[in-house]
mmCIF file of C-alpha atoms in Angstrom:
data_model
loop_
_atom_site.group_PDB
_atom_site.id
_atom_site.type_symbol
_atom_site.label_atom_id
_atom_site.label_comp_id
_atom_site.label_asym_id
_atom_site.label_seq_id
_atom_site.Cartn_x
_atom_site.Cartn_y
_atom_site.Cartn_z
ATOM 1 C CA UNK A 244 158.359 -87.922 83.340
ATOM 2 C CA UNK A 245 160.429 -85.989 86.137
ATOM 3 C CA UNK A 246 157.562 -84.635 87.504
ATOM 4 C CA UNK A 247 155.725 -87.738 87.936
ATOM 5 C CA UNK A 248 158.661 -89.352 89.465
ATOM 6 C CA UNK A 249 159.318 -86.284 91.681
ATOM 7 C CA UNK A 250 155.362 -86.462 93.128
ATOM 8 C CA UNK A 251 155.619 -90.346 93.186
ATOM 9 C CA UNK A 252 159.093 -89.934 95.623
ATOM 10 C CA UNK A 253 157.412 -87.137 97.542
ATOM 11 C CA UNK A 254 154.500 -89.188 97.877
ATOM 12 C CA UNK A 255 156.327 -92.248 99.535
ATOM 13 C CA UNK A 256 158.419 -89.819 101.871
ATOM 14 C CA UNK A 257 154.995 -88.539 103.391
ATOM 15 C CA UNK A 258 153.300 -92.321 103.862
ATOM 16 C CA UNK A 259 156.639 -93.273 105.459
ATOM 17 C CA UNK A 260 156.711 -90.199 107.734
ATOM 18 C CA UNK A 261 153.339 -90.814 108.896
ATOM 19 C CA UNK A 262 154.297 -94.422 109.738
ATOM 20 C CA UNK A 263 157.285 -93.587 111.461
ATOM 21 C CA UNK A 264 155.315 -90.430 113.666
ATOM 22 C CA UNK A 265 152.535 -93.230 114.687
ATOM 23 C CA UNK A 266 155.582 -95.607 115.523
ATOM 24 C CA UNK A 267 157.217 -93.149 117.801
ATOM 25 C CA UNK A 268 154.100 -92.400 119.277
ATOM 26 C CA UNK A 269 153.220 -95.752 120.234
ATOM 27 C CA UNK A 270 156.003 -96.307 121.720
ATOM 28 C CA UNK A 271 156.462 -93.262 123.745
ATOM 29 C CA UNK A 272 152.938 -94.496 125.024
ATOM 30 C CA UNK A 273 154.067 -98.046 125.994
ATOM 31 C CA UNK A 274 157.090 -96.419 127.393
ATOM 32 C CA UNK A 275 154.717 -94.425 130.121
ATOM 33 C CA UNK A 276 152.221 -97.372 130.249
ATOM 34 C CA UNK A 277 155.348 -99.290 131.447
ATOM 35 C CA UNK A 278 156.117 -96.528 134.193
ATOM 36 C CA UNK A 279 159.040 -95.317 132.248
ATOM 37 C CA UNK A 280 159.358 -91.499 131.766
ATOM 38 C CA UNK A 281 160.698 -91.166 127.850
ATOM 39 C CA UNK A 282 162.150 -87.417 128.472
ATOM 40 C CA UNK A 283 164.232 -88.161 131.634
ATOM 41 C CA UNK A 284 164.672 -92.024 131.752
ATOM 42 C CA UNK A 285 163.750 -92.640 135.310
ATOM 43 C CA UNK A 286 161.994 -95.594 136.149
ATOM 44 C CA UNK A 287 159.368 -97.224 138.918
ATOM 45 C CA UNK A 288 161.733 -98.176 141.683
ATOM 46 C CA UNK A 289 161.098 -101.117 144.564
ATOM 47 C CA UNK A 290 162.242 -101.397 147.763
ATOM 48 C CA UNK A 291 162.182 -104.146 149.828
ATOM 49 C CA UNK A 292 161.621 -103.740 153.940
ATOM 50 C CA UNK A 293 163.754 -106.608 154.947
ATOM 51 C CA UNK A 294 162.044 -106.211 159.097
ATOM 52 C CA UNK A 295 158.913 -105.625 157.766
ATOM 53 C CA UNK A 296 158.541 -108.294 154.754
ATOM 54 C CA UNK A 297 157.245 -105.111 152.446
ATOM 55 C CA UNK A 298 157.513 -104.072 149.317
ATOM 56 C CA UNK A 299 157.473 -100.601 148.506
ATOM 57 C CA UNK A 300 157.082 -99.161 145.245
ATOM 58 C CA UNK A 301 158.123 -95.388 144.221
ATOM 59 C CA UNK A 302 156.627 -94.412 140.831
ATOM 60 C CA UNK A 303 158.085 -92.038 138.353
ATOM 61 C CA UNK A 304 155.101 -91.904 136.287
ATOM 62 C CA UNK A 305 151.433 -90.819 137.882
ATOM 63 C CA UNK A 306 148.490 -91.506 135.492
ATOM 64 C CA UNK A 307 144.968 -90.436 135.542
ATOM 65 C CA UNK A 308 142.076 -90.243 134.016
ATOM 66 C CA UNK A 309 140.916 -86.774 132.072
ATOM 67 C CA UNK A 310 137.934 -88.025 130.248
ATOM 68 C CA UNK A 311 136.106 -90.915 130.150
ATOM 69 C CA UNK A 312 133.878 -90.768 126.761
ATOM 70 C CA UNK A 313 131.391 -93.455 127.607
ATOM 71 C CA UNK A 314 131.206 -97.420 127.415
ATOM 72 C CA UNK A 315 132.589 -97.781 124.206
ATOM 73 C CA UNK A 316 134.431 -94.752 123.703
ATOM 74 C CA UNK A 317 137.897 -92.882 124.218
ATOM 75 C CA UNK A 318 139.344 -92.793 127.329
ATOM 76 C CA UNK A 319 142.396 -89.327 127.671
ATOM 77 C CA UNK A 320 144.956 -90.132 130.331
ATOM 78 C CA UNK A 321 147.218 -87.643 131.669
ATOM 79 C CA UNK A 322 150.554 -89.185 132.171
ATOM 80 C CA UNK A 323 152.959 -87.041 134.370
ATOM 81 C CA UNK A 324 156.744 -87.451 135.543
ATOM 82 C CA UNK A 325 157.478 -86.743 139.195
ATOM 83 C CA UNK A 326 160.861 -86.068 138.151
ATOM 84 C CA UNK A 327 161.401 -84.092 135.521
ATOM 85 C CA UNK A 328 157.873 -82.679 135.271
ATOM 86 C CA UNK A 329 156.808 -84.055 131.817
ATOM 87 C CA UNK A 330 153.238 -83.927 131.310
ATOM 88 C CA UNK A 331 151.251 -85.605 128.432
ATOM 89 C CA UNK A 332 147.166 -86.375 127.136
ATOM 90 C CA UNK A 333 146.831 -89.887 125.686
ATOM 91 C CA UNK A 334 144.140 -91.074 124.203
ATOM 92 C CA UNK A 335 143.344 -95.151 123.979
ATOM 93 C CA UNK A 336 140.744 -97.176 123.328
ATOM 94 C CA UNK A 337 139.304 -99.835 125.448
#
């Protein structure tokens, strides 16, 4: 009976582990999709040329394109700080 409730507690520890790692992951990817860097906190800043009527826009985050896998496929983007240097391969889905 110990053993059963033992693998049936070690058993819920792992499902809610994996839910929490997918969590964190998606939102350390809607962190850089929002041009937030989650390592060093910086943000996309705007400045506005008060002569010129501009705005100018200084991001933190760059992203590209890797790999492109086709129509319906995965698309890897690269997201990288300009600050601190953090550099990470996303995959999403269209």
């Amino acid at each position: 009976m110990q053993t059963l409730i033992f693998l049936l507690l070690t058993f819920l520890l792992v499902i809610f582990s994996i839910l929490l790692y997918f969590k964190t992951k998606h939102q350390r990817v809607k962190k850089l999709d929002s041009g937030e860097c989650p390592n060093c906190g910086e943000k996309t800043r705007t400045f506005f040329d008060e002569q010129t009527k501009t705005m100018f826009k200084n991001e933190a985050i760059t992203k590209r394109v890797l790999k492109n896998h086709g129509c319906s496929g995965v698309v890897e983007f690269e997201y990288r700080c300009k600050h601190c240097g953090l550099k990470e391969v996303h995959p999403q889905s269209h």
